[in-house]
Amino acid sequence: MSSPDAPLDREAFVARLRAEGENRYHDRHPFHVRMHAGKLSRRQIQAWVENRFYYQTRIPIKDAIILSKSEDPAFRRVWMHRISDHDGKEEGLGGIAQWIRLAEGVGLDVDEVKRLTHVLPGVRFACDAYVTLVRERPLVEAVASSLTEFFSPDIMARRIVAWEQHYPWVDGDTLAYFRGRVTRAREDSREAIDYVLAHATTRAEQERCVDALIRKTEILWALLDAVDRAHPDT
Amino acid sequence: MSSPDAPLDREAFVARLRAEGENRYHDRHPFHVRMHAGKLSRRQIQAWVENRFYYQTRIPIKDAIILSKSEDPAFRRVWMHRISDHDGKEEGLGGIAQWIRLAEGVGLDVDEVKRLTHVLPGVRFACDAYVTLVRERPLVEAVASSLTEFFSPDIMARRIVAWEQHYPWVDGDTLAYFRGRVTRAREDSREAIDYVLAHATTRAEQERCVDALIRKTEILWALLDAVDRAHPDT
């Protein structure tokens, strides 16, 4: 019989991470449900895009912190592409530039978006909390917090369909960020789960990884809370 | 007449950084002078290689911290190659792998080197202090601390000649790290000085950059102090 402190086996640990993450993933947030159901106004879509941009800008920063916590060139080699995926190999390429084109596609003032003019305090706090989590927790937990990527390929695929159907005023070419993430997030989550399975070897460490993933879902949820509250249905 | 608090002009600031750095650069350390004069024993050379390896392992970590402190994808794009220069594009490539080959070339047990078995406490403290400096100081000062690269192309070029002349028992092919750094350090220091000149715009900030560079020279010096003390001439 296994003791309550025995580590979960590989399958049970993955199942646990998936269940805890999936139950809390931000696609269940009322604002997000309304987004994919075509219920958001142009201004609500814009508000989401300009606020979520702050989250996007935090990604290379938290990934650089993750790099800095590793002692292993092989791990850093694998993880590093995440930074260039967002920053681009050159000006105008990469996820951040794609998000800026999305901002343009929904009719926002790109300079204001870049200057983070309309980022809500609650959005800032949530996204900064992600960077802090990654900075303060051990590497394996920081990596585990990225495992919301388990769920993002599906949400991205559904988002493209939903936006094309419900928000035809958005230039479809500007949805490139979502398209790119379908494949990329799948590969990223595979890399991350391999690392977590190899390095969270005690039950206590496994639980802290689950906790880090839950914190991350709370961050994504709080971002939508803030946008939803500031931009209610009219 | 310029006030004592007026920022130094471009030329004066560069001259100041160069002078303060050059005066304290570790090529003036007695151990280093003896190294290039061919006075070190095989064991002293080995001790330097295995201890300096710890410094090499800190470089991608401090560079990842520098990345994480920048809000600018363009800066991160430029800085990022430093990490892959050390970690390599694949297993066996890059500065850390080249240093391991150097360790082999001087007859060290590579596994012991990788496990940092013989790294002296004083070397650890000095190298860790570099990581801490980069973590705790503002970005521009962290970048300024890298400006010892001003002086490293020359030292590397002289080192290759000196080692080939004085330590013929070292396989010349294993000096690849030094060879690569001649060009690379020149480009790196140009990137870094451009950033420092653009971002240290008050006299106070310029002084803090000079201070960061001085701290860095002290770190390299302390590393040699520790090796010298533990491995005196016999």
Short mmCIF file of C-alpha atoms in Angstrom, two decimals, chain A:
data_model
loop_
_atom_site.label_atom_id
_atom_site.label_comp_id
_atom_site.label_asym_id
_atom_site.label_seq_id
_atom_site.Cartn_x
_atom_site.Cartn_y
_atom_site.Cartn_z
CA MET A 1 0.00 0.00 0.00
CA SER A 2 1.36 3.41 -0.86
CA SER A 3 1.88 5.87 1.98
CA PRO A 4 0.23 9.28 1.75
CA ASP A 5 3.71 10.78 1.42
CA ALA A 6 4.79 8.49 -1.41
CA PRO A 7 5.37 10.35 -4.66
CA LEU A 8 2.61 10.02 -7.23
CA ASP A 9 3.58 7.90 -10.16
CA ARG A 10 4.11 9.60 -13.49
CA GLU A 11 0.59 9.07 -14.75
CA ALA A 12 -1.13 10.12 -11.53
CA PHE A 13 1.01 13.24 -11.22
CA VAL A 14 0.24 14.33 -14.79
CA ALA A 15 -3.45 13.61 -14.25
CA ARG A 16 -3.42 15.66 -11.06
CA LEU A 17 -1.71 18.62 -12.75
CA ARG A 18 -4.11 18.44 -15.68
CA ALA A 19 -7.20 18.24 -13.49
CA GLU A 20 -6.22 21.07 -11.15
CA GLY A 21 -5.18 23.26 -14.07
CA GLU A 22 -8.14 22.49 -16.29
CA ASN A 23 -10.73 23.17 -13.58
CA ARG A 24 -9.35 26.63 -13.02
CA TYR A 25 -8.27 27.55 -16.53
CA HIS A 26 -9.38 31.00 -17.61
CA ASP A 27 -11.50 29.73 -20.49
CA ARG A 28 -14.13 29.17 -17.77
CA HIS A 29 -14.08 32.81 -16.72
CA PRO A 30 -17.39 34.58 -17.54
CA PHE A 31 -15.60 37.25 -19.58
CA HIS A 32 -13.79 34.61 -21.58
CA VAL A 33 -16.97 32.59 -22.09
CA ARG A 34 -18.66 35.72 -23.43
CA MET A 35 -15.64 36.41 -25.65
CA HIS A 36 -15.83 33.05 -27.39
CA ALA A 37 -19.65 33.23 -27.56
CA GLY A 38 -19.40 36.47 -29.53
CA LYS A 39 -21.00 38.54 -26.77
CA LEU A 40 -18.26 41.10 -26.28
CA SER A 41 -18.43 44.60 -27.68
CA ARG A 42 -15.64 46.05 -29.77
CA ARG A 43 -14.51 48.07 -26.76
CA GLN A 44 -14.45 44.97 -24.53
CA ILE A 45 -12.35 43.10 -27.09
CA GLN A 46 -10.02 46.07 -27.31
CA ALA A 47 -9.76 46.27 -23.52
CA TRP A 48 -8.82 42.61 -23.35
CA VAL A 49 -6.19 42.97 -26.08
CA GLU A 50 -4.53 46.04 -24.55
CA ASN A 51 -4.53 44.56 -21.05
CA ARG A 52 -3.44 41.09 -22.04
CA PHE A 53 -0.54 42.78 -23.85
CA TYR A 54 1.00 43.46 -20.45
CA TYR A 55 0.91 39.73 -19.74
CA GLN A 56 2.60 39.09 -23.10
CA THR A 57 5.41 41.51 -22.22
CA ARG A 58 6.04 39.63 -18.95
CA ILE A 59 6.61 36.28 -20.70
CA PRO A 60 10.19 36.81 -21.94
CA ILE A 61 11.04 38.35 -18.58
CA LYS A 62 9.79 35.36 -16.60
CA ASP A 63 11.45 33.00 -19.08
CA ALA A 64 14.76 34.80 -18.67
CA ILE A 65 14.39 34.40 -14.90
CA ILE A 66 13.75 30.69 -15.43
CA LEU A 67 16.92 30.49 -17.55
CA SER A 68 18.87 32.23 -14.80
CA LYS A 69 17.75 29.65 -12.24
CA SER A 70 19.09 26.70 -14.18
CA GLU A 71 22.60 25.31 -13.78
CA ASP A 72 22.23 23.16 -16.88
CA PRO A 73 23.25 24.39 -20.35
CA ALA A 74 21.09 21.65 -21.93
CA PHE A 75 17.97 22.91 -20.12
CA ARG A 76 18.76 26.52 -20.96
CA ARG A 77 19.25 25.59 -24.62
CA VAL A 78 15.77 24.06 -24.71
CA TRP A 79 14.09 26.86 -22.76
CA MET A 80 15.72 29.77 -24.57
CA HIS A 81 13.61 29.55 -27.72
CA ARG A 82 10.68 30.79 -25.62
CA ILE A 83 12.36 34.16 -25.34
CA SER A 84 13.06 34.50 -29.05
CA ASP A 85 9.57 33.15 -29.82
CA HIS A 86 8.25 36.27 -28.12
CA ASP A 87 10.96 38.81 -28.90
CA GLY A 88 11.45 37.64 -32.47
CA LYS A 89 14.65 36.94 -34.34
CA GLU A 90 14.45 40.51 -35.65
CA GLU A 91 12.36 43.64 -35.29
CA GLY A 92 8.73 43.03 -36.27
CA LEU A 93 8.87 39.25 -35.76
CA GLY A 94 7.87 37.22 -32.71
CA GLY A 95 4.90 36.99 -30.40
CA ILE A 96 5.07 40.52 -29.00
CA ALA A 97 5.12 42.03 -32.51
CA GLN A 98 2.23 39.73 -33.48
CA TRP A 99 0.26 40.94 -30.48
CA ILE A 100 0.88 44.53 -31.55
CA ARG A 101 -0.55 43.65 -34.97
CA LEU A 102 -3.56 42.15 -33.19
CA ALA A 103 -3.94 45.44 -31.32
CA GLU A 104 -3.92 47.20 -34.65
CA GLY A 105 -6.41 44.66 -36.01
CA VAL A 106 -8.91 45.46 -33.24
CA GLY A 107 -8.51 49.19 -33.88
CA LEU A 108 -6.32 50.22 -30.95
CA ASP A 109 -3.74 53.01 -30.94
CA VAL A 110 -0.55 50.97 -31.16
CA ASP A 111 1.60 53.57 -29.41
CA GLU A 112 -0.75 53.63 -26.44
CA VAL A 113 -0.69 49.85 -26.30
CA LYS A 114 3.11 49.80 -26.36
CA ARG A 115 3.26 52.43 -23.64
CA LEU A 116 0.84 50.30 -21.57
CA THR A 117 -1.38 53.37 -21.22
CA HIS A 118 -4.62 51.56 -20.41
CA VAL A 119 -3.28 48.61 -18.45
CA LEU A 120 -5.44 48.27 -15.35
CA PRO A 121 -3.84 48.12 -11.90
CA GLY A 122 -5.35 44.69 -11.22
CA VAL A 123 -3.85 43.38 -14.46
CA ARG A 124 -0.45 44.75 -13.53
CA PHE A 125 -0.62 43.18 -10.06
CA ALA A 126 -1.61 39.79 -11.46
CA CYS A 127 1.07 39.74 -14.16
CA ASP A 128 3.75 41.04 -11.82
CA ALA A 129 2.74 38.30 -9.37
CA TYR A 130 3.60 35.79 -12.10
CA VAL A 131 7.11 37.23 -12.45
CA THR A 132 7.47 37.23 -8.66
CA LEU A 133 6.33 33.62 -8.39
CA VAL A 134 8.90 32.56 -10.97
CA ARG A 135 11.62 34.59 -9.25
CA GLU A 136 10.90 33.31 -5.75
CA ARG A 137 10.08 29.66 -6.29
CA PRO A 138 12.55 26.89 -7.10
CA LEU A 139 13.13 26.18 -10.78
CA VAL A 140 10.90 23.10 -10.98
CA GLU A 141 7.95 25.03 -9.56
CA ALA A 142 8.59 27.96 -11.88
CA VAL A 143 8.53 25.51 -14.78
CA ALA A 144 5.36 23.88 -13.44
CA SER A 145 3.63 27.26 -13.42
CA SER A 146 3.99 27.34 -17.21
CA LEU A 147 1.89 24.19 -17.56
CA THR A 148 -1.25 26.17 -18.32
CA GLU A 149 0.18 25.60 -21.81
CA PHE A 150 -1.43 22.17 -21.58
CA PHE A 151 -4.73 23.87 -22.25
CA SER A 152 -3.76 26.75 -24.49
CA PRO A 153 -3.56 24.93 -27.87
CA ASP A 154 -7.26 24.07 -27.59
CA ILE A 155 -8.29 27.51 -26.41
CA MET A 156 -6.30 29.12 -29.25
CA ALA A 157 -7.85 26.88 -31.89
CA ARG A 158 -11.33 27.66 -30.55
CA ARG A 159 -10.54 31.34 -30.31
CA ILE A 160 -9.59 31.65 -33.97
CA VAL A 161 -12.89 30.05 -35.02
CA ALA A 162 -14.90 32.15 -32.55
CA TRP A 163 -13.30 35.44 -33.51
CA GLU A 164 -13.63 34.80 -37.23
CA GLN A 165 -17.30 33.99 -36.72
CA HIS A 166 -18.30 36.62 -34.16
CA TYR A 167 -15.95 39.52 -34.70
CA PRO A 168 -15.66 39.82 -38.47
CA TRP A 169 -14.57 43.43 -38.02
CA VAL A 170 -11.20 42.13 -36.79
CA ASP A 171 -8.77 41.64 -39.67
CA GLY A 172 -8.23 37.86 -39.74
CA ASP A 173 -4.57 38.27 -40.70
CA THR A 174 -3.93 39.83 -37.32
CA LEU A 175 -4.81 36.58 -35.51
CA ALA A 176 -1.36 35.19 -36.32
CA TYR A 177 -0.37 35.09 -32.64
CA PHE A 178 -3.18 32.67 -31.82
CA ARG A 179 -2.38 30.52 -34.87
CA GLY A 180 1.30 30.26 -33.95
CA ARG A 181 0.56 29.27 -30.39
CA VAL A 182 -1.45 26.16 -31.31
CA THR A 183 1.66 24.20 -32.27
CA ARG A 184 4.17 26.08 -30.17
CA ALA A 185 2.28 25.73 -26.87
CA ARG A 186 1.93 22.00 -27.49
CA GLU A 187 5.72 21.62 -27.83
CA ASP A 188 6.41 23.98 -24.95
CA SER A 189 4.14 22.10 -22.58
CA ARG A 190 5.81 18.82 -23.53
CA GLU A 191 9.24 20.25 -22.67
CA ALA A 192 7.93 21.63 -19.40
CA ILE A 193 6.13 18.50 -18.26
CA ASP A 194 9.20 16.38 -19.02
CA TYR A 195 11.23 18.64 -16.78
CA VAL A 196 8.67 18.64 -13.97
CA LEU A 197 8.30 14.85 -14.05
CA ALA A 198 12.06 14.39 -13.91
CA HIS A 199 12.68 16.92 -11.13
CA ALA A 200 9.68 16.86 -8.81
CA THR A 201 10.48 13.53 -7.26
CA THR A 202 9.06 13.76 -3.75
CA ARG A 203 5.36 14.03 -2.97
CA ALA A 204 5.97 17.39 -1.26
CA GLU A 205 7.69 18.77 -4.34
CA GLN A 206 4.92 17.43 -6.56
CA GLU A 207 2.36 19.22 -4.39
CA ARG A 208 4.32 22.47 -4.62
CA CYS A 209 4.31 22.10 -8.41
CA VAL A 210 0.53 21.64 -8.39
CA ASP A 211 0.31 24.70 -6.17
CA ALA A 212 2.45 26.75 -8.58
CA LEU A 213 0.17 25.77 -11.45
CA ILE A 214 -2.91 26.74 -9.41
CA ARG A 215 -1.32 30.13 -8.60
CA LYS A 216 -0.74 30.63 -12.31
CA THR A 217 -4.38 29.89 -13.15
CA GLU A 218 -5.36 32.42 -10.48
CA ILE A 219 -3.17 35.01 -12.19
CA LEU A 220 -4.82 34.48 -15.58
CA TRP A 221 -8.23 34.53 -13.87
CA ALA A 222 -7.50 37.76 -11.98
CA LEU A 223 -6.44 39.42 -15.24
CA LEU A 224 -9.90 38.72 -16.69
CA ASP A 225 -11.60 39.79 -13.44
CA ALA A 226 -9.95 43.19 -13.73
CA VAL A 227 -10.86 43.64 -17.40
CA ASP A 228 -14.41 42.41 -16.81
CA ARG A 229 -14.98 44.78 -13.89
CA ALA A 230 -13.61 47.81 -15.73
CA HIS A 231 -15.52 47.05 -18.93
CA PRO A 232 -18.94 45.63 -17.99
CA ASP A 233 -21.58 44.82 -20.57
CA THR A 234 -23.55 47.95 -21.49
#
